mmCIF file of C-alpha atoms in Angstrom:
data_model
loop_
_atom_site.group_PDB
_atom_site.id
_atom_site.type_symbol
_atom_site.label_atom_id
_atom_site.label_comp_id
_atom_site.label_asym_id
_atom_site.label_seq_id
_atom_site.Cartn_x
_atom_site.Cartn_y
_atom_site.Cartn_z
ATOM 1 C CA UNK A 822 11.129 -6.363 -4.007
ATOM 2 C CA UNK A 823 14.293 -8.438 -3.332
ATOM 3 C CA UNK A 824 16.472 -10.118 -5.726
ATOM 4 C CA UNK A 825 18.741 -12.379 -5.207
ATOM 5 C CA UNK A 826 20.868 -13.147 -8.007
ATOM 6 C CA UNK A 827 23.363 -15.287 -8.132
ATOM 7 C CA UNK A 828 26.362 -16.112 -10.605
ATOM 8 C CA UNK A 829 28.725 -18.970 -10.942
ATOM 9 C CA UNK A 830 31.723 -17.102 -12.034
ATOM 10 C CA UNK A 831 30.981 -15.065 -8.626
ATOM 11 C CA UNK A 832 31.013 -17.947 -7.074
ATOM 12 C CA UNK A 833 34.193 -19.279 -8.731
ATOM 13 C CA UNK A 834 35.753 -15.900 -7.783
ATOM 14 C CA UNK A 835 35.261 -16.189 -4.258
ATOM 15 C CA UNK A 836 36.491 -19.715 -3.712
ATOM 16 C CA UNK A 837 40.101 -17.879 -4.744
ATOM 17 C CA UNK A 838 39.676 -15.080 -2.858
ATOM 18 C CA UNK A 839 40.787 -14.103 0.377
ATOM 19 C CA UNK A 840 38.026 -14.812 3.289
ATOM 20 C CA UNK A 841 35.967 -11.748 2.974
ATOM 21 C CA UNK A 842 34.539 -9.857 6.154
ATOM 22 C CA UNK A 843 31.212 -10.126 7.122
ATOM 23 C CA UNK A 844 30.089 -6.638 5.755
ATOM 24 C CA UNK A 845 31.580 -7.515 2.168
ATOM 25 C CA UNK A 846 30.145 -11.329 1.870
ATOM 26 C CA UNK A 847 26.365 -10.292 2.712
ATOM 27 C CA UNK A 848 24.638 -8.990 -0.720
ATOM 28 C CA UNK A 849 23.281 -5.748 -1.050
ATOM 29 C CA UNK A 850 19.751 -5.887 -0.024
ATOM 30 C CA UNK A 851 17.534 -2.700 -1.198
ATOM 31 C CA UNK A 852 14.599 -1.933 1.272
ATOM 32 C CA UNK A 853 11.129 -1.141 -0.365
ATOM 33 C CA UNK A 854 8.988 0.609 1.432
ATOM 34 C CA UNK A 855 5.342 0.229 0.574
ATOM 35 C CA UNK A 856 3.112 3.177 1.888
ATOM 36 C CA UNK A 857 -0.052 2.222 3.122
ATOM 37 C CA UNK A 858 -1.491 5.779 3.211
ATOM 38 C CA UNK A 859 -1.155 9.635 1.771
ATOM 39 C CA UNK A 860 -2.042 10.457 -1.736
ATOM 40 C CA UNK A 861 -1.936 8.236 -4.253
ATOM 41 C CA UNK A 862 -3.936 5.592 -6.615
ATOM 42 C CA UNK A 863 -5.036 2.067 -4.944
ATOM 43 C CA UNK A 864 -7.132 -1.154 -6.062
ATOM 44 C CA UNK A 865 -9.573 -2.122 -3.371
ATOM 45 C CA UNK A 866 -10.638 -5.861 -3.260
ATOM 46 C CA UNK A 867 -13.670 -6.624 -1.114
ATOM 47 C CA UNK A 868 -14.871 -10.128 0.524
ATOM 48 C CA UNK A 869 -17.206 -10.734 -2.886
ATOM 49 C CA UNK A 870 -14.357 -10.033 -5.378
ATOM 50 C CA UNK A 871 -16.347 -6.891 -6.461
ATOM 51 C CA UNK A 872 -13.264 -3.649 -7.111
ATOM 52 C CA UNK A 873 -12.669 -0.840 -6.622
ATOM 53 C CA UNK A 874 -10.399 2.313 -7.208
ATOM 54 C CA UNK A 875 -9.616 4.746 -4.438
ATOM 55 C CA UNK A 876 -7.193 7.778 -5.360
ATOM 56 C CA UNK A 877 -6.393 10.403 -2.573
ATOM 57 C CA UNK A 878 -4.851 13.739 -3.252
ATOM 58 C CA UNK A 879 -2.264 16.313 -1.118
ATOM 59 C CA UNK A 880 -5.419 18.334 0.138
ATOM 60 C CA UNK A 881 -6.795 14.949 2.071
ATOM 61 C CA UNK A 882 -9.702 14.443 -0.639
ATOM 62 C CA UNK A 883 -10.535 11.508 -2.120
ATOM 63 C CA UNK A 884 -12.805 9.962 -4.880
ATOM 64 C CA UNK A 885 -13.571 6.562 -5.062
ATOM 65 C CA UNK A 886 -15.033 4.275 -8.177
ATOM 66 C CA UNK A 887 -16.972 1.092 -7.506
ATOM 67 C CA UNK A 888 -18.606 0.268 -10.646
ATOM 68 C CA UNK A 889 -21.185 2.564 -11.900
ATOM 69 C CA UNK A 890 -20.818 4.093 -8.376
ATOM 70 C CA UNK A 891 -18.789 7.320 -7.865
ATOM 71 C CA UNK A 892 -18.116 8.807 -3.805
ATOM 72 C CA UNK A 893 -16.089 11.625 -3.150
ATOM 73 C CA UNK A 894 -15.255 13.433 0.677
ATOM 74 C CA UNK A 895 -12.296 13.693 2.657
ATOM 75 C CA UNK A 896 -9.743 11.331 4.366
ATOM 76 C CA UNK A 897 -7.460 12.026 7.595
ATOM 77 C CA UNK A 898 -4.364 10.164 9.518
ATOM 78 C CA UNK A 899 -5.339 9.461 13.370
ATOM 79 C CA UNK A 900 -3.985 6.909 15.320
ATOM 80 C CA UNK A 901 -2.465 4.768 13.018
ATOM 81 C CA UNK A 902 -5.507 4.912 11.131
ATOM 82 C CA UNK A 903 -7.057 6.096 7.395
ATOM 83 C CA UNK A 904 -10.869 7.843 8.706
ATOM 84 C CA UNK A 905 -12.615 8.437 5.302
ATOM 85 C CA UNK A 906 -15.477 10.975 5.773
ATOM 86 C CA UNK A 907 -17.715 10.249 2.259
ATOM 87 C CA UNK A 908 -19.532 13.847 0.835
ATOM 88 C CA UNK A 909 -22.808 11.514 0.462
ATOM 89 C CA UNK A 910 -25.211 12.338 3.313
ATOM 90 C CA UNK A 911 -26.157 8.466 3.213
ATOM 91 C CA UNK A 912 -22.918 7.432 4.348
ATOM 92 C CA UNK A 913 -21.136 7.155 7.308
ATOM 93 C CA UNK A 914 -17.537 8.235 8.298
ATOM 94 C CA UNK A 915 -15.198 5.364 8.507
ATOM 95 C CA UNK A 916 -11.742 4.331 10.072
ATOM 96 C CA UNK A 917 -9.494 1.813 8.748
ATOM 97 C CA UNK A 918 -5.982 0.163 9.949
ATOM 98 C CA UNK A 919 -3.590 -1.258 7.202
ATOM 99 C CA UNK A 920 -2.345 -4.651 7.967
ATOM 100 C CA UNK A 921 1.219 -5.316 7.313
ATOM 101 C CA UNK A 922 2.374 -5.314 3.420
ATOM 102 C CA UNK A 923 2.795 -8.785 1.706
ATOM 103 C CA UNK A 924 5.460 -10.202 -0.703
ATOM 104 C CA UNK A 925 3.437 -8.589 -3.519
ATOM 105 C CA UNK A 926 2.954 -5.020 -2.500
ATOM 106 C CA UNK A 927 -0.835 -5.512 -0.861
ATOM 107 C CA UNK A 928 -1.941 -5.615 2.665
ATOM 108 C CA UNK A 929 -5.531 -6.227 4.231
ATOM 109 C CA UNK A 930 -7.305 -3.276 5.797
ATOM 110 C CA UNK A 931 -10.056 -3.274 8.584
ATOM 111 C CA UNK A 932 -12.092 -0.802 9.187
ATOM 112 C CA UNK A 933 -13.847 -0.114 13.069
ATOM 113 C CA UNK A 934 -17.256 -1.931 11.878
ATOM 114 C CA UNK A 935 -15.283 -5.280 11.224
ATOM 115 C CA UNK A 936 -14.608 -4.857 7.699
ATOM 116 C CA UNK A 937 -12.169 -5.825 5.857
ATOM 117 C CA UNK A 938 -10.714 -5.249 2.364
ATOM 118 C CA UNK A 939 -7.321 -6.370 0.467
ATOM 119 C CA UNK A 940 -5.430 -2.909 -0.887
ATOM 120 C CA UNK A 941 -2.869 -2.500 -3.348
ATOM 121 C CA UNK A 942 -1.506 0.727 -4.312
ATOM 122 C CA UNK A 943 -1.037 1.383 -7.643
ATOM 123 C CA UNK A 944 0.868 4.772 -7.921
ATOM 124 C CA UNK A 945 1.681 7.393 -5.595
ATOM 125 C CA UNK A 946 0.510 10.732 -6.686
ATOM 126 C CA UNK A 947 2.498 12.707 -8.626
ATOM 127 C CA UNK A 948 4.618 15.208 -7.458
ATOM 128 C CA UNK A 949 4.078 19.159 -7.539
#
């Protein structure tokens, strides 16, 4: 996130200060990086409103929560893209590609049927 914060005495301060160089006068800006992939925990929002949790692991499995509904199966990186292979016989393998991150930390994600879904993450797996 960025913060700007700004304080009058600062301000004060710099009006008696000797012009400062470009470097010095810009504020400190920290980057946050938001990854859209790898293991972790993440809130899926579909088109109806309807849920659901997603949390990946190091060894590229996955389990997923929908309501009463639980999937499990495996998920890989190609192409710029999430595939999610489900352990359910009744479901289909699946690609997705992660739109860019918003202000709040979410981005949309569409899969190759036309898809798509809003995803948050929610905490990045812990570390071993």
């Amino acid at each position: 996130m960025k913060k700007l914060i700004i304080a009058a005495s600062v301000l004060a301060l710099a009006a008696c200060s000797q012009p400062a160089t470009e470097e010095e006068a810009a504020p400190a800006v920290e980057e946050v990086t938001v990854q859209t992939s790898g293991p972790g925990t993440y809130e899926v929002t579909y088109a109806d409103g309807s849920v659901g949790t997603m949390v990946s692991s190091e060894d590229g499995t996955f389990t997923f929560t929908l309501g009463d509904e639980t999937g499990t199966g495996t998920f890989t990186e190609t192409d710029g893209k999430i595939c999610f292979d489900p352990d359910a016989e009744d479901q289909e393998s699946n690609c997705w590609t992660a739109g860019e991150v918003g202000e709040d930390g979410s981005w949309t994600s569409t899969s190759d049927t036309g898809e798509v879904v809003t995803v948050r993450r929610v905490e990045a797996a812990a570390a071993e």
